[in-house]
Structure formats: structure tokens, C-alpha cells
């Protein structure tokens, strides 16, 4: 797996055709390694869609396959966001679903009967092989050494930073988007180097495909103009840049506007304005370039001042007018949170509540990239040494990507390709230096030295002008090479370990170890969703926190109130309010939204950390953002500022619907007074909470999922509290006490 | 190149000294070496910016008419036409509103895109730029142009609603 045998083989095969054959075989092997290292989850568990978002993609793909492309395009989904519904066809990136739909129909046409689920599960590993190939192509544009490309393909194939989003079953937009990202960059470099319209158009087409696949396309939209801008600032404006950039922009923008979800954004939002600005700027430069060739330089200066001043004034005026008149939308919240990491926490809790939008902790870089992270600067340095247009691209991409990877965890994904490319350049430079066994003859060296001597007196650094200084002993070389080989092997070990331990859990199915070391599968999620599917009416509305919306839609096939699309903050806040308020407040909300069942996730019995009590504060915060008078985050903390669930918990906490649903009947599992929440390590009060408006419908084997049925209105017109008290056998006296002061007259 | 520039500079300065700075004089009289010091004097006088502006425009025109082959002029005419059409559309958008915004956008970007592609074709087929495009022959450039235009218009028609 390390580069050594590759290098050795490459030097054995001297002929051109042998080499290209070897290259193809090596690339195929790398693709095979990339695919097979992503199959841990399929082997350990089964061929299943992972996590949350993939379930929606899977559901949409099934809809596409069943109903055809046009129905999919116009899909209005009334089974999510009840009662609002969602214009799903116009609010998703269709690239992923269309890709798997095409593969499905192609295989069908070849009379290979294959389940759409298996295509969806294996799509990401399949595309990772293509990504490795794209990384090979991109690196080959940077350096003449072909081993760098193969190394880059290898790194790209097994780097955990990319595997994290592309294991089998992780059927998410990123699965194909990273391939498209790298390939678009390759085409851009190609277009820039050749100055060819055709490559520019291909770049635009793949950019369009990228826009159709992932919201992260804005990264390309910003990076290419930035590259062009840096080139212009370095005085490297040329006709090739003009041809490549303008072709890409003109075609690519049109292509991106074909996606209904993107629509007019490229001409309206500020994220896309740099690309437009550079486009206009290049027109000016091309014109100035022509004029400069036509008139003498002195006149050109006058011309330049007049022209540039006029254009700048006009442009500024236009921008001010457009912004004040509202033609250009202000920057969106997610954009602000890229610059100010505290912004989202203050202003938009719904963005901050997603864990992958958190800033990256520094060990994550090492965890995801291992030795590549310290080879990365070396590669960037090598780029600085040559600094042709394409190397500037790597430098710009490295800076840009590093910053954004530091701001948001998920953007590690966009950094990984450039790290792989740069690190591969560094490693191949090392290997090329130390693997060549021949050393120069002493006379040759002297001759070279004497011929260089004259030049050396002129140029400053002696060492740079003397090419023959170096290590030529076989001993030193072999030491160096074997050290590098050990690093590469350790890298492979690390990648495999990370993939197997950290990134291969479906999170729908949990695994634990029995005392004897055998694996124990915890399958509560599917148990509960299956229960919903079999025991509830087809149109029963399920209320849950938005994290589980896609899974309920995908696995249980029941309408939900909110899901992971999070397009309507108010609706989510409504659910948050229902969860965090007293029953008397929540019940009308649930009635208004026709909720039939409420689903909560409870990890107290098992010690499962991703449960709703741990997410509860986000519900409170989001609800507080809309109803600051009725929901207050402070009321959920004890006077000492602790978030507690035991006997010391605040009254607000104890009376909230979420708390009651989580701990309802929980103390019956334990001997009296010994109920313990294993997740939070808290001893619960002896008397559990009472529920008046809900009744327990289902609790899964390990209590992870609890489903409650919303009671209908009481037949006798009592309120639920008194009806429930009556059922429990309390005397009516308690009811009269609750009635309060007598009202004499009611208008 | 240098004498030509000087020659080109001369007639405009004489024309600027007269009452009517007409551009008609530019191609006819390219030889008046005595005017070279005169142009330097003219620069020092006030209202020099307008005069030098005229001069520059004249120079560019002369250069253009002298050095551009007929085919390239055809391309330029097409580009001028595209600019006119684009300006017209933009004017309409400002005056009459952008109601079918899809239609406006696709129409406008069709002109812009075609303009850009034509400019690229013009750049790639110009003799002076040959060194920049070692892999693009004029025939290849034209084939690229056709393919790109097809893609462009496919998107425009699809977007027009």
C-alpha cells in the first residue's frame, strides 16, 4: 500500500506503454482500496442507510424511481411539515437522486436486477474511487512527476477526512459532491492552462452538476474568482485567463440557475457577487489590454486614469443603489457564522444547534488527516517554489480551505482534497530525490560546479545555485526512504483504524459489547419505527424533535411536523415550545397541529448520549427566540446554574412535557427510590411524573424510543387533569379545590 | 511600432487645434513629422484632457482600422450588435420592469454569454495571441465556439420558461 513498491515498479517498467499500463492498474487498485475500506459498516451491520439526512435522500430517490423525473421535479410533499407541507422538488439538490436514478435505470436496461437501496448504500464508496482518480488528474496538472498523482489518489482514497462522509450507507450529497469538486477544479486548471473554451465549458458543466448536488458549491463560486483575482493582482492577467474564466462564468452561472432551489440566487445574493465582479473586471482588463496595444504608453496612462475612475465611480454608484433598493440580498446567517464563530450562537440557534456547524477542535485535524497535516505545508511550500498559475491555485485553495475547515467541522471535507494533493507533492518530491540510486560522477560534479561558479557570484545564495550538493550515500538514502515508508504504512493503519472505529456506525443501529466480548446490536430505532408503521393509521401525525423527522418519514412512512430540512424556524420553535412547556400549554398546540403521537428519544436506561434531554436546551433556546415571554432558558437551570434532572431540578423542568415523557413510568423499572438516569448519572425522585394529556403507547426494548398517544378530548367535557385524577381514583374534593374562586357572573 | 505611434499621434493633435475635432482626418494624413513638437505644446495647454481624450480615441481607431483583418471585423460587428441588444434589454428591464425575470435573465445572459464567447474566439484567432494558445488552432477555436454556443443556448432556452 505504501508508495515504495509503486515507485519500484514504475522504475522497472521503462517503456511508455508499460508505465501507462502500470498506472492504470495502480489506479484501479487504489479505487478498489478506497471502495473496500468504506465497507466496514455493511460487513459489520448490514446494507442500511445511515443517520438522518440520508434517509430523506433515500426516500426522495424512491419517489423519483417510482414516479419519474417530472413528478419528482414538481413534487409537493404533504407528509412533512404538517400542516404546511414542503415544495420538495424545488427545495432540494436533485443531483444525488438523479444520479442514483440514472444508475438504477441503466442497470435495469442491462437486465441486472438490483435494489435501489443497494445502489444508494454503495453510491458513496463508488464515487470515492472516482474521487481518487480526479485527485490523480488534478495533481498531475501540478507536477511533472507522475508518482505524485498516484500518491494523491491513494491519500484521497483513504484519508479519513473524506471517508467520514462517504462510507457505505452514508447516502448524502457530499457522497458525489467531493468528486465533482475535485473534478471541477481539475477542469478549471486545465482550462486555465490551455486557454480553451471547451475545457471552460466542461468545467461549467461539472460546476452545474455540482450545484445540482450540494449547497457547498458556493465554495467553488468563491474560490475560482479568488484565484483569478490573485492572478490579476500578481500581474498575471492573460488572454488564457480571460477565455477560461469568462467561459466558465457565463455558462456555469446559467447552468446553476437551472436548479429550482438555486434559481435567481446567483444574481441576487452577495455570496455570488465576487464571481460576477471578477467577470466584469476581466472584461475591463481585456478592453484595457487591447487599448494598451493600440496606443503609446503615455496616452494610455491618461486613458487608464479617466477610464478606471469613471468605471469605479459608476460601479460603486450601482452597488449602492442596488443594495439600498434591495436588489441584492444581504449576507445570510450561515455566511456570517463563517466569519464570526460566535454569530450563530447569538442570533440563529438553529444553525448553532447542529453539531457539524461547530468550530473544529484542533485534534480533529490530526484525527482526520494524520501525517498529511504536517506534509501539507511542505507541499504548499513546493508550490511557492514553482508558482505557475496552477500552483497559485493550490496556495489560494490551501489558505481558504484551512480557514473554513477551522470554522466549521463539516468543511474539513473541502480541505481534504487540497491537503491530499499538497502532501502527495511533498512525498513524491522526497521519494524522487532519495529513490534515484545514481550519484553524479565527481568530475561531472566539479565541471558543473565550475560552470555554475560564475553565476553563483552574481546570484545571492550559493546553495540554490549548486545543484550537486546533496546526499548520495546509499545508507542515508535508504534510511530516509524506509522512514518514509514506515510513515506511509502507519498512515494506512491509522486510516483503517479511524474508519473502522469512528466513521462506520450507521447510528440507526447501535452496537455494544457483551461482557464476553461478543457484539450486541441495539436496534431500538427500527423497532419503534416498525411499530409506528404497523400500528398507527397511515395519516397519523407524529410530533418529534426535528432530528428524527427524516427517519420517521423514511422508515415509518408517517407525516411529521418538522424535519431536518429546517426551512421554517417558527414551526420548529412551535414544536420546541410544545416540548418545553407545561402540559396545559402543550396540549392546545398539539391539538391545533393534529398531532396523534409524540416521539421522544431517551437514553437514560442505556447511557445513550444523543437523546432528547441532552438536546432539550436547544429546543428551549429556539422556542425562546420566538416566544421570549413564554419560554425562558433560565427557568430550566437551578439557581446555582446547573442543568439537573434529579430531585433538584427546577419546577419548570419537572413540568415540561419533555421531562415528563422521558421519565414517565421510569421509576417502575427500579426498586422504590433507586431510579437512576445512567446517562446523566442522576438519582431520580421517588415519585415519577404524571401525564394527563398523553398516554404511553410504545416503549422500545432499551427505552431509547418512547411513543405517546395524544388523548382525545374528554367525553364528559372535563379537562384532562381532572379526568386523569378521576381515573387514578382521587376524590372529587381535589377537583373542587382546583376550581379557584367562584365566578358569579360570566358575560 | 514607435514611428507609427508618433504618426498616429500627429494628426489628432493638429485636428484638436482646429475648431472641429473630427475623426475623419485620421486615416488620410499619417505623415506630418513637423507636428511632433507641436503635440507636446498642445499637451501643456489647458483643456488638455479633452484633447488628449480625442487623441486617444483617434489613435485607437486608427490602430484598429489598420491592423484588424476583415474576418475579425465581422466578429467585432457581431459583438457590437450583441452589446446593442443587451443594452436594449437592460433598458427595457429598467423602464418596463423585470416581470418575467426568467425571460429577462435568459435573454440578457444569452447576449452576455455570446459576447464573451465571441470575444474568446476573437482572442484565440488573433495572430498576435498565437503564442498564448499553443494547443488551440483557429479551427479548433471555432469548433469550441460552436459547442459552447450550443450549450449556452440550450441553457437559455431551458431557462426562459
CSV table of N, CA and C in Angstrom, one decimal, chain A residues 193-202 205 237-240 242-244 246-247 250-251 254-255 257-258 263-264 267-268 279 283 286 290-300 302-303 306-307 327, chain B residues 1 5 9 43 49 52-53 55-56 59-60 63-64 68 101-102 105-106 109 112-113 115-117 119-124 129 131-136 140-141 144-145 147-148 151-152 155-156 158-159:
chain,number,residue,atom,x,y,z
A,193,UNK,N,-4.8,26.5,-18.1
A,193,UNK,CA,-3.5,26.2,-18.7
A,193,UNK,C,-3.6,26.3,-20.3
A,194,UNK,N,-4.7,25.8,-20.8
A,194,UNK,CA,-4.7,25.8,-22.3
A,194,UNK,C,-5.4,27.0,-22.9
A,195,UNK,N,-6.2,27.7,-22.0
A,195,UNK,CA,-7.0,28.8,-22.5
A,195,UNK,C,-8.0,28.4,-23.5
A,196,UNK,N,-8.6,27.2,-23.2
A,196,UNK,CA,-9.5,26.6,-24.2
A,196,UNK,C,-11.0,26.8,-23.8
A,197,UNK,N,-11.8,27.2,-24.7
A,197,UNK,CA,-13.2,27.4,-24.4
A,197,UNK,C,-13.9,26.0,-24.0
A,198,UNK,N,-13.4,25.0,-24.7
A,198,UNK,CA,-14.1,23.7,-24.5
A,198,UNK,C,-13.9,23.2,-23.1
A,199,UNK,N,-12.6,23.3,-22.6
A,199,UNK,CA,-12.4,22.9,-21.2
A,199,UNK,C,-13.2,23.8,-20.2
A,200,UNK,N,-13.2,25.1,-20.6
A,200,UNK,CA,-14.0,26.0,-19.7
A,200,UNK,C,-15.5,25.6,-19.7
A,201,UNK,N,-16.0,25.2,-20.9
A,201,UNK,CA,-17.4,24.8,-20.9
A,201,UNK,C,-17.6,23.5,-20.1
A,202,UNK,N,-16.6,22.5,-20.2
A,202,UNK,CA,-16.7,21.3,-19.4
A,202,UNK,C,-16.7,21.6,-17.9
A,205,UNK,N,-20.0,22.8,-17.0
A,205,UNK,CA,-21.0,21.7,-16.9
A,205,UNK,C,-20.8,21.0,-15.6
A,237,UNK,N,-2.5,38.7,-15.5
A,237,UNK,CA,-3.6,38.7,-16.4
A,237,UNK,C,-3.1,38.3,-17.8
A,238,UNK,N,-3.9,37.4,-18.4
A,238,UNK,CA,-3.5,37.0,-19.7
A,238,UNK,C,-4.8,36.6,-20.5
A,239,UNK,N,-4.6,36.4,-21.8
A,239,UNK,CA,-5.8,36.1,-22.5
A,239,UNK,C,-6.4,34.7,-22.2
A,240,UNK,N,-5.5,33.8,-21.7
A,240,UNK,CA,-6.0,32.5,-21.3
A,240,UNK,C,-6.9,32.6,-20.1
A,242,UNK,N,-8.7,35.1,-19.3
A,242,UNK,CA,-9.9,35.7,-19.8
A,242,UNK,C,-10.8,34.6,-20.4
A,243,UNK,N,-10.3,33.9,-21.3
A,243,UNK,CA,-11.1,32.8,-22.0
A,243,UNK,C,-11.6,31.8,-21.0
A,244,UNK,N,-10.7,31.3,-20.1
A,244,UNK,CA,-11.2,30.3,-19.2
A,244,UNK,C,-12.2,30.8,-18.3
A,246,UNK,N,-14.2,33.6,-18.3
A,246,UNK,CA,-15.5,34.1,-18.8
A,246,UNK,C,-16.3,33.0,-19.3
A,247,UNK,N,-15.7,32.0,-20.0
A,247,UNK,CA,-16.5,30.9,-20.4
A,247,UNK,C,-17.1,30.1,-19.3
A,250,UNK,N,-19.9,32.5,-17.6
A,250,UNK,CA,-21.1,32.7,-18.4
A,250,UNK,C,-22.0,31.4,-18.5
A,251,UNK,N,-21.3,30.3,-18.8
A,251,UNK,CA,-22.0,29.0,-18.9
A,251,UNK,C,-22.4,28.5,-17.5
A,254,UNK,N,-25.4,30.2,-15.8
A,254,UNK,CA,-26.7,29.8,-16.4
A,254,UNK,C,-27.0,28.4,-16.0
A,255,UNK,N,-26.0,27.5,-16.0
A,255,UNK,CA,-26.2,26.1,-15.6
A,255,UNK,C,-26.7,26.0,-14.1
A,257,UNK,N,-28.4,28.2,-12.5
A,257,UNK,CA,-29.7,28.8,-12.4
A,257,UNK,C,-30.8,27.8,-12.8
A,258,UNK,N,-30.4,26.7,-13.5
A,258,UNK,CA,-31.5,25.8,-13.9
A,258,UNK,C,-32.0,25.0,-12.7
A,263,UNK,N,-32.1,28.9,-8.4
A,263,UNK,CA,-32.9,29.9,-9.1
A,263,UNK,C,-32.2,31.2,-9.4
A,264,UNK,N,-32.7,32.3,-8.8
A,264,UNK,CA,-32.1,33.6,-9.1
A,264,UNK,C,-31.0,33.9,-8.1
A,267,UNK,N,-27.7,35.8,-9.1
A,267,UNK,CA,-27.7,37.3,-9.5
A,267,UNK,C,-28.2,38.1,-8.3
A,268,UNK,N,-28.6,37.5,-7.2
A,268,UNK,CA,-29.2,38.3,-6.2
A,268,UNK,C,-28.4,38.3,-4.9
A,279,UNK,N,-15.9,38.8,-13.1
A,279,UNK,CA,-16.3,38.7,-14.6
A,279,UNK,C,-16.3,40.1,-15.2
A,283,UNK,N,-13.6,41.8,-18.1
A,283,UNK,CA,-14.0,42.5,-19.4
A,283,UNK,C,-13.2,43.8,-19.5
A,286,UNK,N,-9.6,43.1,-20.3
A,286,UNK,CA,-9.4,42.7,-21.7
A,286,UNK,C,-9.4,43.9,-22.6
A,290,UNK,N,-6.4,45.6,-24.8
A,290,UNK,CA,-6.4,45.8,-26.3
A,290,UNK,C,-6.0,47.3,-26.5
A,291,UNK,N,-6.5,48.2,-25.7
A,291,UNK,CA,-6.2,49.6,-25.9
A,291,UNK,C,-4.7,49.8,-25.7
A,292,UNK,N,-4.1,49.1,-24.7
A,292,UNK,CA,-2.7,49.4,-24.5
A,292,UNK,C,-1.8,48.9,-25.7
A,293,UNK,N,-2.3,47.9,-26.4
A,293,UNK,CA,-1.5,47.5,-27.5
A,293,UNK,C,-1.7,48.5,-28.7
A,294,UNK,N,-2.7,49.4,-28.6
A,294,UNK,CA,-3.0,50.2,-29.7
A,294,UNK,C,-2.4,51.6,-29.6
A,295,UNK,N,-2.2,52.1,-28.4
A,295,UNK,CA,-1.7,53.5,-28.3
A,295,UNK,C,-0.4,53.5,-27.4
A,296,UNK,N,0.4,54.6,-27.5
A,296,UNK,CA,1.6,54.7,-26.7
A,296,UNK,C,1.3,54.8,-25.3
A,297,UNK,N,2.3,54.5,-24.5
A,297,UNK,CA,2.1,54.3,-23.0
A,297,UNK,C,1.7,55.5,-22.3
A,298,UNK,N,2.2,56.7,-22.8
A,298,UNK,CA,1.8,57.9,-22.1
A,298,UNK,C,0.4,58.2,-22.2
A,299,UNK,N,-0.1,58.1,-23.4
A,299,UNK,CA,-1.5,58.3,-23.6
A,299,UNK,C,-2.3,57.3,-22.9
A,300,UNK,N,-1.8,56.1,-22.8
A,300,UNK,CA,-2.5,55.0,-22.2
A,300,UNK,C,-2.7,55.3,-20.7
A,302,UNK,N,-3.1,58.3,-19.3
A,302,UNK,CA,-4.3,59.2,-19.2
A,302,UNK,C,-5.5,58.5,-19.4
A,303,UNK,N,-5.6,57.7,-20.4
A,303,UNK,CA,-6.8,56.9,-20.7
A,303,UNK,C,-7.2,56.0,-19.5
A,306,UNK,N,-8.7,58.1,-16.6
A,306,UNK,CA,-10.1,58.5,-16.9
A,306,UNK,C,-11.0,57.3,-16.8
A,307,UNK,N,-10.6,56.3,-17.5
A,307,UNK,CA,-11.5,55.1,-17.7
A,307,UNK,C,-11.7,54.4,-16.4
A,327,UNK,N,-32.1,45.1,-4.3
A,327,UNK,CA,-31.9,44.1,-5.4
A,327,UNK,C,-31.0,43.0,-5.0
B,1,UNK,N,7.2,50.0,-34.4
B,1,UNK,CA,6.0,50.4,-33.7
B,1,UNK,C,6.0,51.8,-33.3
B,5,UNK,N,3.3,55.0,-34.0
B,5,UNK,CA,2.6,55.7,-33.0
B,5,UNK,C,2.7,57.2,-33.1
B,9,UNK,N,-0.2,59.9,-33.6
B,9,UNK,CA,-0.4,60.9,-32.7
B,9,UNK,C,-0.5,62.3,-33.3
B,43,UNK,N,-0.1,69.6,-25.3
B,43,UNK,CA,-0.5,68.9,-24.1
B,43,UNK,C,-0.4,69.8,-22.9
B,49,UNK,N,-7.2,67.6,-21.2
B,49,UNK,CA,-7.7,66.3,-21.0
B,49,UNK,C,-8.7,65.9,-22.2
B,52,UNK,N,-6.6,65.3,-25.3
B,52,UNK,CA,-5.9,64.0,-25.3
B,52,UNK,C,-6.8,62.9,-25.4
B,53,UNK,N,-8.0,63.1,-24.8
B,53,UNK,CA,-9.1,62.0,-24.9
B,53,UNK,C,-9.4,61.8,-26.4
B,55,UNK,N,-7.5,62.5,-28.8
B,55,UNK,CA,-6.4,61.9,-29.5
B,55,UNK,C,-6.3,60.4,-29.3
B,56,UNK,N,-6.6,60.0,-28.0
B,56,UNK,CA,-6.6,58.6,-27.7
B,56,UNK,C,-7.6,57.8,-28.5
B,59,UNK,N,-6.4,57.5,-32.0
B,59,UNK,CA,-5.3,56.6,-32.1
B,59,UNK,C,-5.9,55.1,-32.1
B,60,UNK,N,-6.8,54.9,-31.2
B,60,UNK,CA,-7.3,53.5,-31.1
B,60,UNK,C,-8.0,53.2,-32.4
B,63,UNK,N,-5.5,52.5,-35.2
B,63,UNK,CA,-4.8,51.3,-35.0
B,63,UNK,C,-5.8,50.1,-35.3
B,64,UNK,N,-7.0,50.3,-34.9
B,64,UNK,CA,-8.0,49.2,-35.2
B,64,UNK,C,-8.2,49.0,-36.7
B,68,UNK,N,-6.7,45.3,-38.1
B,68,UNK,CA,-7.6,44.2,-37.9
B,68,UNK,C,-8.0,43.6,-39.3
B,101,UNK,N,-38.9,37.5,-14.9
B,101,UNK,CA,-37.5,37.7,-14.6
B,101,UNK,C,-36.7,36.6,-15.3
B,102,UNK,N,-37.3,35.4,-15.4
B,102,UNK,CA,-36.6,34.3,-16.1
B,102,UNK,C,-36.3,34.7,-17.5
B,105,UNK,N,-33.6,37.3,-17.7
B,105,UNK,CA,-32.3,36.8,-17.3
B,105,UNK,C,-31.7,36.0,-18.4
B,106,UNK,N,-32.6,35.1,-19.0
B,106,UNK,CA,-32.0,34.2,-20.0
B,106,UNK,C,-31.7,35.0,-21.3
B,109,UNK,N,-28.5,37.1,-20.4
B,109,UNK,CA,-27.3,36.3,-20.3
B,109,UNK,C,-27.0,35.6,-21.6
B,112,UNK,N,-24.9,38.3,-23.1
B,112,UNK,CA,-23.6,38.4,-22.5
B,112,UNK,C,-22.7,37.2,-22.8
B,113,UNK,N,-23.3,36.0,-22.6
B,113,UNK,CA,-22.5,34.8,-22.9
B,113,UNK,C,-22.0,34.8,-24.3
B,115,UNK,N,-21.5,37.2,-26.2
B,115,UNK,CA,-20.5,38.3,-26.4
B,115,UNK,C,-19.1,37.7,-25.9
B,116,UNK,N,-19.2,37.1,-24.7
B,116,UNK,CA,-18.0,36.6,-24.1
B,116,UNK,C,-17.3,35.5,-25.0
B,117,UNK,N,-18.2,34.6,-25.4
B,117,UNK,CA,-17.7,33.6,-26.3
B,117,UNK,C,-17.1,34.1,-27.6
B,119,UNK,N,-15.8,37.1,-27.9
B,119,UNK,CA,-14.6,37.7,-27.6
B,119,UNK,C,-13.5,36.7,-27.4
B,120,UNK,N,-13.8,35.5,-26.8
B,120,UNK,CA,-12.8,34.5,-26.7
B,120,UNK,C,-12.3,34.0,-28.0
B,121,UNK,N,-13.3,33.8,-28.9
B,121,UNK,CA,-13.0,33.4,-30.3
B,121,UNK,C,-12.1,34.4,-31.0
B,122,UNK,N,-12.4,35.6,-30.8
B,122,UNK,CA,-11.6,36.7,-31.4
B,122,UNK,C,-10.2,36.7,-30.8
B,123,UNK,N,-10.1,36.5,-29.5
B,123,UNK,CA,-8.8,36.5,-28.9
B,123,UNK,C,-8.0,35.3,-29.4
B,124,UNK,N,-8.6,34.1,-29.5
B,124,UNK,CA,-7.9,32.9,-29.9
B,124,UNK,C,-7.5,33.0,-31.4
B,129,UNK,N,-1.9,36.8,-30.6
B,129,UNK,CA,-2.0,36.0,-29.4
B,129,UNK,C,-1.6,34.5,-29.6
B,131,UNK,N,1.0,32.9,-29.5
B,131,UNK,CA,1.9,32.3,-28.5
B,131,UNK,C,1.2,31.8,-27.3
B,132,UNK,N,0.0,32.5,-26.9
B,132,UNK,CA,-0.7,32.2,-25.7
B,132,UNK,C,-1.4,30.8,-25.8
B,133,UNK,N,-1.7,30.5,-27.0
B,133,UNK,CA,-2.6,29.3,-27.2
B,133,UNK,C,-1.9,28.2,-28.1
B,134,UNK,N,-0.9,27.6,-27.6
B,134,UNK,CA,-0.2,26.6,-28.4
B,134,UNK,C,-1.1,25.4,-28.8
B,135,UNK,N,-2.1,25.1,-28.0
B,135,UNK,CA,-2.9,23.9,-28.3
B,135,UNK,C,-4.2,24.3,-29.0
B,136,UNK,N,-4.4,25.5,-29.3
B,136,UNK,CA,-5.7,25.9,-29.9
B,136,UNK,C,-5.5,26.5,-31.3
B,140,UNK,N,-9.9,24.7,-34.3
B,140,UNK,CA,-10.3,24.2,-33.0
B,140,UNK,C,-11.1,25.3,-32.3
B,141,UNK,N,-10.6,26.5,-32.3
B,141,UNK,CA,-11.2,27.6,-31.7
B,141,UNK,C,-12.7,27.7,-32.1
B,144,UNK,N,-14.8,24.9,-30.8
B,144,UNK,CA,-15.1,25.1,-29.4
B,144,UNK,C,-16.2,26.1,-29.3
B,145,UNK,N,-16.1,27.2,-30.1
B,145,UNK,CA,-17.1,28.3,-30.1
B,145,UNK,C,-18.5,27.7,-30.4
B,147,UNK,N,-19.6,24.6,-30.0
B,147,UNK,CA,-20.0,23.7,-29.0
B,147,UNK,C,-20.5,24.6,-27.8
B,148,UNK,N,-19.7,25.5,-27.4
B,148,UNK,CA,-20.0,26.4,-26.2
B,148,UNK,C,-21.3,27.1,-26.5
B,151,UNK,N,-24.3,24.9,-26.0
B,151,UNK,CA,-24.6,24.7,-24.6
B,151,UNK,C,-25.3,25.9,-24.0
B,152,UNK,N,-24.7,27.1,-24.3
B,152,UNK,CA,-25.3,28.3,-23.8
B,152,UNK,C,-26.7,28.4,-24.2
B,155,UNK,N,-29.1,26.1,-22.4
B,155,UNK,CA,-29.5,26.5,-21.0
B,155,UNK,C,-30.5,27.7,-21.1
B,156,UNK,N,-30.2,28.6,-22.0
B,156,UNK,CA,-31.1,29.8,-22.1
B,156,UNK,C,-32.5,29.4,-22.5
B,158,UNK,N,-33.9,26.6,-22.0
B,158,UNK,CA,-34.5,25.8,-20.9
B,158,UNK,C,-34.9,26.8,-19.8
B,159,UNK,N,-34.2,27.9,-19.6
B,159,UNK,CA,-34.5,28.7,-18.5
B,159,UNK,C,-35.6,29.8,-18.8
